[in-house]
Amino acid sequence: MLNHALKNLPLFAALSDAQLSEVAALVKMKKLSSGEILFQEGEDSRGIFILLSGEIKISKISDKGAEHTVCLIQPGDAFAEVVLFTDLPYPATAAASKESAIGCVPSSALERLIEKHPQLGIQVIKVLAKRLYDAQNKNKALALDNVTDRLCNFLYQKAKESGSVFTGGLCHIDLPPTRQELASMLGTTRETLTRLLMGMKKDGFIDLDKNRLSFDPDKLSGYSKNGANRKL
């Protein structure tokens, strides 16, 4: 199971089976209960993590004490790569949204492995470059897009990442556990998000049942100004 999870990560995709086994030998397993904190913002970094099951919420705390949800990590994803090759602390807090199983690869051990297998270093650079690119796009969206565009982009991206199954022409995805978490990720308020979701449901662009949302990709593409260029 662990080798399969590693092989599906962009970070380790180029490694041979023997090299993957080397990585797997470095992984330290840990289980988290719902709400348990894995690491806190400002804490000394100790490695990167792989989520095997469950869900991890990455969040930051504002100067006024408000929590901002940055993203939700899903099974099969790696996270905290940004601290590799640095002495910098974790830039955000990671906590389990539900009971989760994770693997940790210590930074020092991974660096030694990169010295042994230079192609792994190239993969690390590619992954970090992709994270930087995504962060720049998110900052641009927060600055220039309205909340409707940001929500539509989120729905399309979520569908792509989850490999959503289509039924009767509809795409089905699971939203974050609370409206506040989704609102934080979109850079808006819970009240504004709730009004937008209810309006989209009333107009027939989405179907919403608790946290399960369904939409027709072609129909949704015409909902906002920038939607026409979206493709799944």
Coordinates of N, CA and C in Angstrom, one line a residue:
M1 N 0.8 -1.2 0.0 CA 0.0 0.0 0.0 C 0.9 1.3 0.0
L2 N 1.9 1.3 0.9 CA 2.8 2.5 1.0 C 3.5 2.7 -0.3
N3 N 4.1 1.6 -0.9 CA 4.8 1.8 -2.2 C 3.9 2.3 -3.3
H4 N 2.7 1.8 -3.3 CA 1.7 2.3 -4.3 C 1.4 3.8 -4.1
A5 N 1.2 4.2 -2.9 CA 0.9 5.6 -2.6 C 2.1 6.5 -3.0
L6 N 3.3 6.0 -2.7 CA 4.5 6.8 -3.1 C 4.6 6.9 -4.6
K7 N 4.4 5.8 -5.3 CA 4.5 5.8 -6.8 C 3.5 6.8 -7.4
N8 N 2.4 7.1 -6.8 CA 1.4 8.0 -7.3 C 1.7 9.4 -7.0
L9 N 2.7 9.7 -6.2 CA 3.0 11.1 -5.8 C 4.0 11.6 -6.9
P10 N 3.8 12.8 -7.4 CA 4.7 13.4 -8.4 C 6.1 13.5 -7.9
L11 N 6.3 13.6 -6.6 CA 7.6 13.7 -6.0 C 8.4 12.4 -6.2
F12 N 7.8 11.3 -6.2 CA 8.5 10.0 -6.3 C 8.2 9.2 -7.6
A13 N 7.4 9.8 -8.5 CA 6.9 9.1 -9.7 C 8.0 8.5 -10.6
A14 N 9.2 9.2 -10.6 CA 10.2 8.8 -11.5 C 11.2 7.7 -10.9
L15 N 10.9 7.3 -9.7 CA 11.8 6.4 -9.1 C 11.5 4.9 -9.5
S16 N 12.5 4.1 -9.5 CA 12.2 2.7 -9.7 C 11.6 2.0 -8.5
D17 N 11.1 0.8 -8.7 CA 10.6 0.0 -7.6 C 11.6 -0.1 -6.4
A18 N 12.8 -0.4 -6.8 CA 13.8 -0.5 -5.7 C 14.1 0.8 -5.0
Q19 N 14.1 1.9 -5.7 CA 14.3 3.2 -5.1 C 13.0 3.6 -4.2
L20 N 11.9 3.2 -4.7 CA 10.7 3.5 -3.9 C 10.7 2.7 -2.6
S21 N 11.3 1.5 -2.6 CA 11.4 0.7 -1.4 C 12.4 1.4 -0.4
E22 N 13.4 2.1 -1.0 CA 14.3 2.9 -0.1 C 13.6 4.0 0.6
V23 N 12.7 4.7 -0.2 CA 11.9 5.8 0.4 C 11.0 5.2 1.5
A24 N 10.3 4.1 1.1 CA 9.3 3.5 2.0 C 9.9 3.1 3.4
A25 N 11.2 2.7 3.3 CA 11.9 2.3 4.5 C 12.1 3.5 5.4
L26 N 12.1 4.7 4.9 CA 12.3 6.0 5.7 C 11.0 6.5 6.3
V27 N 9.9 6.0 5.8 CA 8.6 6.6 6.3 C 8.3 6.1 7.7
K28 N 7.9 7.1 8.5 CA 7.4 6.8 9.8 C 5.9 7.0 9.9
M29 N 5.2 6.0 10.3 CA 3.7 6.1 10.2 C 3.1 6.7 11.5
K30 N 2.0 7.3 11.3 CA 1.3 8.0 12.5 C -0.2 8.0 12.2
K31 N -1.0 7.8 13.2 CA -2.4 8.0 13.1 C -2.9 9.2 13.9
L32 N -3.8 9.9 13.4 CA -4.3 11.1 14.1 C -5.9 10.9 14.3
S33 N -6.3 11.3 15.4 CA -7.8 11.4 15.6 C -8.3 12.7 15.1
S34 N -9.6 12.8 14.9 CA -10.2 14.0 14.4 C -10.0 15.2 15.3
G35 N -9.5 16.2 14.7 CA -9.1 17.4 15.5 C -7.7 17.5 16.0
E36 N -7.0 16.4 15.9 CA -5.6 16.3 16.4 C -4.7 17.1 15.5
I37 N -3.8 17.9 16.1 CA -2.8 18.7 15.4 C -1.6 17.9 15.0
L38 N -1.2 18.0 13.8 CA 0.0 17.3 13.3 C 1.2 18.2 13.6
F39 N 1.1 19.5 13.1 CA 2.1 20.5 13.4 C 1.5 21.8 13.4
Q40 N 2.1 22.8 14.1 CA 1.6 24.1 14.2 C 2.4 25.1 13.5
E41 N 1.8 26.2 13.0 CA 2.5 27.3 12.4 C 3.6 27.8 13.3
G42 N 4.8 27.9 12.7 CA 6.0 28.4 13.5 C 6.8 27.3 14.2
E43 N 6.3 26.0 14.1 CA 7.0 24.9 14.7 C 8.1 24.5 13.8
D44 N 9.2 24.0 14.5 CA 10.4 23.6 13.7 C 10.0 22.4 12.8
S45 N 10.4 22.5 11.5 CA 10.0 21.4 10.6 C 10.8 20.2 10.9
R46 N 10.2 19.0 10.6 CA 10.9 17.8 10.8 C 10.8 16.8 9.6
G47 N 10.1 17.3 8.5 CA 10.0 16.4 7.3 C 8.7 16.7 6.5
I48 N 8.5 16.0 5.5 CA 7.3 16.1 4.7 C 6.4 14.9 5.0
F49 N 5.1 15.1 4.6 CA 4.1 14.1 5.0 C 3.3 13.6 3.8
I50 N 2.8 12.4 3.9 CA 2.0 11.8 2.9 C 0.7 11.3 3.6
L51 N -0.4 11.8 3.1 CA -1.7 11.4 3.7 C -2.2 10.1 3.0
L52 N -2.3 9.1 3.8 CA -2.8 7.8 3.3 C -4.3 7.6 3.4
S53 N -4.9 8.1 4.5 CA -6.3 8.1 4.6 C -6.8 9.2 5.5
G54 N -8.1 9.6 5.3 CA -8.6 10.7 6.1 C -8.5 12.0 5.4
E55 N -8.3 13.1 6.2 CA -8.3 14.5 5.6 C -7.5 15.4 6.5
I56 N -6.6 16.2 6.0 CA -5.8 17.1 6.8 C -6.2 18.6 6.4
K57 N -6.5 19.4 7.3 CA -6.7 20.8 7.1 C -5.5 21.6 7.3
I58 N -5.1 22.4 6.3 CA -4.0 23.3 6.4 C -4.5 24.7 6.7
S59 N -4.2 25.4 7.7 CA -4.7 26.7 8.1 C -3.7 27.6 8.6
K60 N -4.0 28.9 8.6 CA -3.2 30.0 9.2 C -4.1 30.8 10.1
I61 N -3.5 31.4 11.1 CA -4.2 32.3 12.1 C -3.8 33.7 11.8
S62 N -4.8 34.6 11.7 CA -4.5 36.0 11.4 C -4.0 36.7 12.7
D63 N -3.6 37.9 12.5 CA -3.1 38.7 13.7 C -4.2 38.9 14.7
K64 N -5.5 38.8 14.2 CA -6.6 39.0 15.1 C -7.2 37.7 15.7
G65 N -6.5 36.6 15.3 CA -6.9 35.3 15.9 C -7.9 34.5 15.1
A66 N -8.2 35.1 13.9 CA -9.2 34.3 13.0 C -8.4 33.2 12.2
E67 N -9.1 32.1 12.1 CA -8.5 31.0 11.4 C -8.9 31.1 9.9
H68 N -7.9 30.9 9.0 CA -8.1 30.9 7.6 C -7.7 29.6 7.0
T69 N -8.6 28.9 6.4 CA -8.3 27.6 5.8 C -7.6 27.8 4.5
V70 N -6.4 27.3 4.4 CA -5.6 27.4 3.1 C -6.0 26.3 2.1
C71 N -6.1 25.1 2.6 CA -6.5 24.0 1.7 C -6.8 22.7 2.6
L72 N -7.4 21.8 1.9 CA -7.7 20.5 2.6 C -7.0 19.4 1.8
I73 N -6.1 18.7 2.5 CA -5.3 17.6 1.9 C -6.1 16.3 1.9
Q74 N -6.1 15.7 0.7 CA -6.8 14.5 0.5 C -5.9 13.3 0.4
P75 N -6.4 12.0 0.6 CA -5.5 10.8 0.6 C -4.8 10.8 -0.7
G76 N -3.5 10.4 -0.6 CA -2.6 10.3 -1.8 C -1.8 11.6 -2.0
D77 N -2.1 12.6 -1.3 CA -1.3 13.9 -1.4 C -0.2 14.0 -0.5
A78 N 0.9 14.7 -0.9 CA 2.0 15.0 0.0 C 1.8 16.5 0.4
F79 N 2.4 16.8 1.5 CA 2.3 18.2 1.9 C 3.5 18.5 2.8
A80 N 3.7 19.8 3.0 CA 4.8 20.4 3.8 C 6.2 20.3 3.0
E81 N 6.2 20.1 1.7 CA 7.4 20.1 0.9 C 8.2 21.4 1.0
V82 N 7.5 22.5 1.2 CA 8.1 23.8 1.2 C 9.2 24.0 2.2
V83 N 9.3 23.1 3.2 CA 10.3 23.3 4.2 C 11.6 22.5 3.9
L84 N 11.6 21.7 2.8 CA 12.8 21.0 2.4 C 13.9 21.9 2.1
F85 N 15.1 21.5 2.5 CA 16.4 22.2 2.2 C 16.5 23.5 2.9
T86 N 15.6 23.8 3.9 CA 15.7 25.0 4.7 C 15.6 24.7 6.2
D87 N 15.9 25.8 7.0 CA 15.8 25.7 8.4 C 14.5 26.4 8.8
L88 N 13.7 26.7 7.9 CA 12.5 27.5 8.2 C 11.4 26.6 8.9
P89 N 10.6 27.3 9.7 CA 9.5 26.5 10.4 C 8.4 26.3 9.5
Y90 N 7.4 25.5 9.9 CA 6.2 25.3 9.1 C 5.4 26.6 9.0
P91 N 5.0 27.0 7.8 CA 4.4 28.2 7.6 C 2.9 28.2 7.9
A92 N 2.3 27.1 8.3 CA 0.9 26.9 8.6 C 0.7 25.8 9.5
T93 N -0.5 25.6 10.0 CA -0.9 24.6 10.9 C -1.6 23.5 10.2
A94 N -1.3 22.2 10.5 CA -1.9 21.0 9.9 C -2.6 20.3 11.0
A95 N -3.9 20.0 10.8 CA -4.7 19.3 11.8 C -5.6 18.3 11.0
A96 N -6.0 17.2 11.7 CA -6.8 16.2 11.0 C -8.3 16.6 11.1
S97 N -8.9 16.7 9.9 CA -10.4 17.0 9.9 C -11.2 15.8 10.2
K98 N -10.6 14.6 10.1 CA -11.2 13.4 10.5 C -10.1 12.4 10.8
E99 N -10.4 11.2 11.3 CA -9.4 10.2 11.7 C -8.5 10.0 10.4
S100 N -7.2 10.1 10.6 CA -6.3 10.1 9.4 C -5.1 9.2 9.7
A101 N -4.5 8.7 8.7 CA -3.2 8.0 8.7 C -2.3 8.7 7.8
I102 N -1.1 9.0 8.3 CA -0.1 9.7 7.6 C 1.3 9.0 7.7
G103 N 2.1 9.3 6.7 CA 3.5 8.9 6.7 C 4.4 10.1 6.7
C104 N 5.5 10.1 7.5 CA 6.4 11.2 7.5 C 7.8 10.7 7.0
V105 N 8.3 11.5 6.1 CA 9.7 11.3 5.6 C 10.6 12.4 6.2
P106 N 11.5 12.0 7.1 CA 12.3 13.1 7.8 C 13.2 13.8 6.7
S107 N 13.3 15.1 6.9 CA 14.0 15.9 5.9 C 15.4 15.5 5.7
S108 N 16.1 15.2 6.8 CA 17.5 14.8 6.7 C 17.7 13.5 5.9
A109 N 16.8 12.6 6.1 CA 16.9 11.3 5.4 C 16.6 11.5 4.0
L110 N 15.6 12.3 3.7 CA 15.3 12.6 2.3 C 16.4 13.3 1.5
E111 N 17.1 14.2 2.2 CA 18.2 14.9 1.6 C 19.3 13.9 1.2
R112 N 19.6 13.0 2.1 CA 20.6 12.0 1.9 C 20.2 11.1 0.7
L113 N 18.9 10.8 0.6 CA 18.5 10.0 -0.6 C 18.6 10.8 -1.9
I114 N 18.4 12.1 -1.8 CA 18.5 12.9 -3.0 C 20.0 13.0 -3.5
E115 N 20.9 13.0 -2.6 CA 22.3 12.9 -2.9 C 22.6 11.6 -3.6
K116 N 21.9 10.6 -3.3 CA 22.2 9.3 -3.9 C 21.5 9.1 -5.2
H117 N 20.3 9.7 -5.3 CA 19.5 9.6 -6.5 C 19.1 11.1 -7.0
P118 N 20.0 11.7 -7.8 CA 19.8 13.1 -8.2 C 18.5 13.3 -8.9
Q119 N 17.9 12.3 -9.6 CA 16.6 12.5 -10.3 C 15.5 12.9 -9.4
L120 N 15.7 12.4 -8.1 CA 14.7 12.8 -7.1 C 14.7 14.3 -6.8
G121 N 16.0 14.8 -6.8 CA 16.1 16.2 -6.6 C 15.4 17.1 -7.7
I122 N 15.5 16.6 -8.9 CA 14.8 17.3 -10.0 C 13.3 17.2 -9.8
Q123 N 12.8 16.1 -9.3 CA 11.4 16.0 -9.1 C 10.9 17.0 -8.0
V124 N 11.8 17.1 -6.9 CA 11.5 18.0 -5.8 C 11.4 19.4 -6.4
I125 N 12.3 19.8 -7.2 CA 12.3 21.2 -7.8 C 11.0 21.4 -8.6
K126 N 10.6 20.4 -9.4 CA 9.4 20.5 -10.2 C 8.2 20.6 -9.3
V127 N 8.1 19.9 -8.3 CA 6.9 19.9 -7.4 C 6.9 21.3 -6.7
L128 N 8.0 21.8 -6.2 CA 8.0 23.1 -5.5 C 7.7 24.2 -6.5
A129 N 8.2 24.1 -7.8 CA 7.8 25.1 -8.8 C 6.3 25.1 -9.1
K130 N 5.7 23.9 -9.1 CA 4.3 23.8 -9.3 C 3.5 24.5 -8.2
R131 N 4.0 24.3 -6.9 CA 3.3 24.9 -5.8 C 3.4 26.4 -5.8
L132 N 4.6 26.9 -6.3 CA 4.7 28.4 -6.4 C 3.8 28.9 -7.5
Y133 N 3.7 28.2 -8.6 CA 2.8 28.6 -9.7 C 1.4 28.7 -9.2
D134 N 1.0 27.6 -8.5 CA -0.4 27.6 -8.0 C -0.7 28.7 -7.0
A135 N 0.3 29.0 -6.2 CA 0.1 30.0 -5.2 C 0.0 31.4 -5.8
Q136 N 0.8 31.6 -6.9 CA 0.7 32.9 -7.6 C -0.7 33.0 -8.3
N137 N -1.2 31.9 -8.9 CA -2.5 31.9 -9.5 C -3.6 32.2 -8.5
K138 N -3.5 31.6 -7.3 CA -4.5 31.8 -6.2 C -4.5 33.3 -5.8
N139 N -3.3 33.9 -5.6 CA -3.2 35.3 -5.2 C -3.8 36.2 -6.3
K140 N -3.6 35.8 -7.6 CA -4.1 36.6 -8.7 C -5.7 36.5 -8.6
A141 N -6.2 35.3 -8.4 CA -7.6 35.1 -8.4 C -8.2 35.9 -7.2
L142 N -7.6 35.9 -6.1 CA -8.1 36.6 -4.9 C -8.1 38.1 -5.2
A143 N -7.1 38.6 -5.9 CA -7.0 40.0 -6.2 C -8.0 40.5 -7.3
L144 N -8.2 39.6 -8.3 CA -8.8 40.1 -9.6 C -10.2 39.5 -9.8
D145 N -10.4 38.2 -9.4 CA -11.7 37.5 -9.7 C -12.7 37.9 -8.6
N146 N -14.0 37.9 -9.0 CA -15.1 38.0 -8.0 C -15.3 36.7 -7.4
V147 N -16.1 36.6 -6.3 CA -16.3 35.4 -5.6 C -17.0 34.3 -6.4
T148 N -17.9 34.8 -7.3 CA -18.5 33.8 -8.2 C -17.5 33.0 -9.0
D149 N -16.6 33.8 -9.6 CA -15.6 33.1 -10.4 C -14.7 32.2 -9.6
R150 N -14.4 32.7 -8.4 CA -13.5 31.9 -7.5 C -14.2 30.6 -7.1
L151 N -15.5 30.6 -6.9 CA -16.2 29.4 -6.5 C -16.3 28.5 -7.7
C152 N -16.6 29.0 -8.9 CA -16.7 28.1 -10.1 C -15.3 27.5 -10.3
N153 N -14.3 28.3 -10.2 CA -12.9 27.7 -10.4 C -12.6 26.6 -9.4
F154 N -13.1 26.8 -8.2 CA -12.8 25.8 -7.1 C -13.6 24.5 -7.5
L155 N -14.8 24.6 -7.9 CA -15.6 23.4 -8.3 C -14.9 22.7 -9.4
Y156 N -14.5 23.4 -10.4 CA -13.8 22.7 -11.5 C -12.5 22.0 -11.1
Q157 N -11.7 22.8 -10.3 CA -10.4 22.2 -9.8 C -10.6 21.0 -8.9
K158 N -11.6 21.1 -8.0 CA -11.9 20.0 -7.1 C -12.3 18.8 -7.9
A159 N -13.1 19.0 -8.9 CA -13.6 17.8 -9.8 C -12.4 17.2 -10.4
K160 N -11.4 18.0 -10.9 CA -10.2 17.5 -11.6 C -9.4 16.7 -10.6
E161 N -9.2 17.2 -9.4 CA -8.3 16.6 -8.4 C -8.9 15.3 -7.9
S162 N -10.2 15.3 -7.7 CA -10.8 14.1 -7.1 C -11.1 13.0 -8.2
G163 N -10.9 13.3 -9.5 CA -11.3 12.3 -10.5 C -12.8 12.0 -10.4
S164 N -13.5 13.1 -10.2 CA -15.0 12.9 -10.0 C -15.7 12.1 -11.1
V165 N -16.6 11.2 -10.6 CA -17.3 10.4 -11.5 C -18.6 11.1 -12.0
F166 N -18.8 11.0 -13.3 CA -20.0 11.6 -13.9 C -21.1 10.7 -14.0
T167 N -22.3 11.1 -13.6 CA -23.5 10.3 -13.6 C -24.6 11.2 -14.3
G168 N -25.1 10.7 -15.4 CA -26.1 11.5 -16.1 C -25.7 12.8 -16.6
G169 N -24.4 13.0 -16.9 CA -23.9 14.3 -17.3 C -23.5 15.2 -16.2
L170 N -23.7 14.8 -14.9 CA -23.4 15.6 -13.8 C -22.1 15.2 -13.1
C171 N -21.4 16.2 -12.6 CA -20.1 15.9 -11.8 C -20.5 16.0 -10.4
H172 N -20.0 15.1 -9.6 CA -20.3 15.1 -8.1 C -19.0 15.2 -7.3
I173 N -19.1 16.2 -6.4 CA -17.9 16.4 -5.5 C -18.4 16.7 -4.1
D174 N -17.4 16.5 -3.2 CA -17.7 16.7 -1.8 C -17.0 18.1 -1.4
L175 N -17.8 18.9 -0.8 CA -17.3 20.2 -0.3 C -16.6 20.0 1.1
P176 N -15.9 21.0 1.5 CA -15.3 21.0 2.8 C -16.4 20.8 3.9
P177 N -16.0 20.3 5.1 CA -17.0 20.0 6.1 C -17.9 21.2 6.5
T178 N -17.3 22.4 6.5 CA -18.1 23.5 7.0 C -18.1 24.6 5.9
R179 N -19.1 25.4 5.9 CA -19.2 26.6 5.0 C -18.1 27.6 5.3
Q180 N -17.7 27.7 6.6 CA -16.7 28.6 7.0 C -15.4 28.3 6.4
E181 N -15.1 27.0 6.3 CA -13.8 26.5 5.8 C -13.7 26.8 4.3
L182 N -14.8 26.6 3.6 CA -14.9 26.9 2.1 C -14.8 28.4 1.9
A183 N -15.5 29.1 2.7 CA -15.4 30.6 2.6 C -14.0 31.1 2.8
S184 N -13.3 30.6 3.7 CA -11.9 31.0 4.0 C -11.0 30.7 2.8
M185 N -11.2 29.5 2.2 CA -10.4 29.1 1.0 C -10.7 30.0 -0.2
L186 N -11.9 30.6 -0.2 CA -12.3 31.4 -1.4 C -12.1 32.9 -1.1
G187 N -11.7 33.2 0.1 CA -11.4 34.6 0.5 C -12.7 35.4 0.6
T188 N -13.7 34.8 1.2 CA -15.0 35.6 1.3 C -15.6 35.2 2.7
T189 N -16.8 35.7 3.0 CA -17.4 35.4 4.2 C -18.4 34.3 4.1
R190 N -18.7 33.6 5.2 CA -19.7 32.5 5.2 C -21.0 32.9 4.7
E191 N -21.5 34.2 5.1 CA -22.8 34.6 4.6 C -22.8 34.9 3.1
T192 N -21.8 35.4 2.6 CA -21.7 35.7 1.1 C -21.7 34.3 0.4
L193 N -20.9 33.4 0.8 CA -20.9 32.1 0.2 C -22.2 31.4 0.3
T194 N -22.9 31.4 1.4 CA -24.2 30.8 1.5 C -25.2 31.3 0.6
R195 N -25.2 32.7 0.5 CA -26.1 33.3 -0.5 C -25.8 32.9 -1.9
L196 N -24.6 32.8 -2.2 CA -24.2 32.4 -3.6 C -24.6 31.0 -3.9
L197 N -24.3 30.1 -3.0 CA -24.7 28.7 -3.2 C -26.2 28.5 -3.3
M198 N -26.9 29.2 -2.5 CA -28.4 29.1 -2.5 C -28.9 29.7 -3.8
G199 N -28.3 30.8 -4.3 CA -28.7 31.4 -5.6 C -28.4 30.5 -6.7
M200 N -27.3 29.8 -6.8 CA -26.9 28.9 -7.8 C -27.8 27.7 -7.8
K201 N -28.2 27.2 -6.6 CA -29.1 26.1 -6.5 C -30.5 26.5 -7.0
K202 N -31.0 27.6 -6.6 CA -32.3 28.1 -7.0 C -32.4 28.3 -8.6
D203 N -31.3 28.8 -9.2 CA -31.3 29.0 -10.6 C -31.0 27.7 -11.4
G204 N -30.7 26.6 -10.7 CA -30.6 25.3 -11.4 C -29.2 25.0 -11.9
F205 N -28.2 25.8 -11.4 CA -26.8 25.6 -11.9 C -26.1 24.5 -11.0
I206 N -26.5 24.3 -9.8 CA -26.0 23.2 -9.0 C -27.1 22.5 -8.2
D207 N -26.8 21.3 -7.7 CA -27.7 20.6 -6.8 C -26.8 20.4 -5.6
L208 N -27.4 20.8 -4.4 CA -26.6 20.7 -3.2 C -27.4 20.0 -2.1
D209 N -26.8 18.9 -1.6 CA -27.4 18.1 -0.5 C -26.3 18.0 0.6
K210 N -26.5 18.9 1.6 CA -25.5 19.0 2.7 C -24.2 19.4 2.1
N211 N -23.1 18.5 2.1 CA -21.8 18.8 1.6 C -21.6 18.1 0.3
R212 N -22.6 17.5 -0.3 CA -22.4 16.9 -1.6 C -23.0 17.8 -2.7
L213 N -22.2 18.2 -3.6 CA -22.6 19.1 -4.7 C -22.5 18.5 -6.0
S214 N -23.5 18.7 -6.9 CA -23.5 18.2 -8.2 C -23.6 19.3 -9.2
F215 N -23.0 19.2 -10.4 CA -23.1 20.3 -11.4 C -22.9 19.7 -12.7
D216 N -23.5 20.4 -13.7 CA -23.3 20.1 -15.1 C -22.1 21.0 -15.6
P217 N -21.0 20.5 -15.9 CA -19.8 21.3 -16.3 C -20.1 22.3 -17.4
D218 N -20.8 21.8 -18.5 CA -21.1 22.7 -19.6 C -22.1 23.8 -19.2
K219 N -23.0 23.5 -18.3 CA -24.0 24.5 -17.9 C -23.3 25.5 -17.0
L220 N -22.5 25.0 -16.0 CA -21.8 25.9 -15.1 C -20.8 26.9 -15.8
S221 N -20.3 26.4 -17.0 CA -19.3 27.2 -17.7 C -19.8 28.6 -18.1
G222 N -21.2 28.7 -18.2 CA -21.8 30.0 -18.6 C -22.2 30.8 -17.4
Y223 N -22.0 30.3 -16.2 CA -22.5 31.0 -15.0 C -21.8 32.3 -14.7
S224 N -20.4 32.3 -14.9 CA -19.6 33.5 -14.6 C -18.9 34.0 -15.8
K225 N -18.4 35.2 -15.7 CA -17.7 35.8 -16.8 C -16.6 35.1 -17.5
N226 N -15.8 34.4 -16.6 CA -14.6 33.7 -17.1 C -14.9 32.2 -17.3
G227 N -16.2 31.8 -17.2 CA -16.5 30.3 -17.2 C -16.4 29.6 -18.5
A228 N -16.5 30.4 -19.6 CA -16.6 29.7 -20.9 C -15.3 29.0 -21.3
N229 N -14.2 29.3 -20.7 CA -12.9 28.6 -21.0 C -12.6 27.4 -20.2
R230 N -13.5 27.1 -19.3 CA -13.2 25.9 -18.4 C -13.6 24.6 -19.1
K231 N -12.7 23.7 -18.9 CA -12.9 22.3 -19.4 C -12.4 21.3 -18.4
L232 N -13.2 20.3 -18.3 CA -12.8 19.2 -17.4 C -12.1 18.1 -18.2

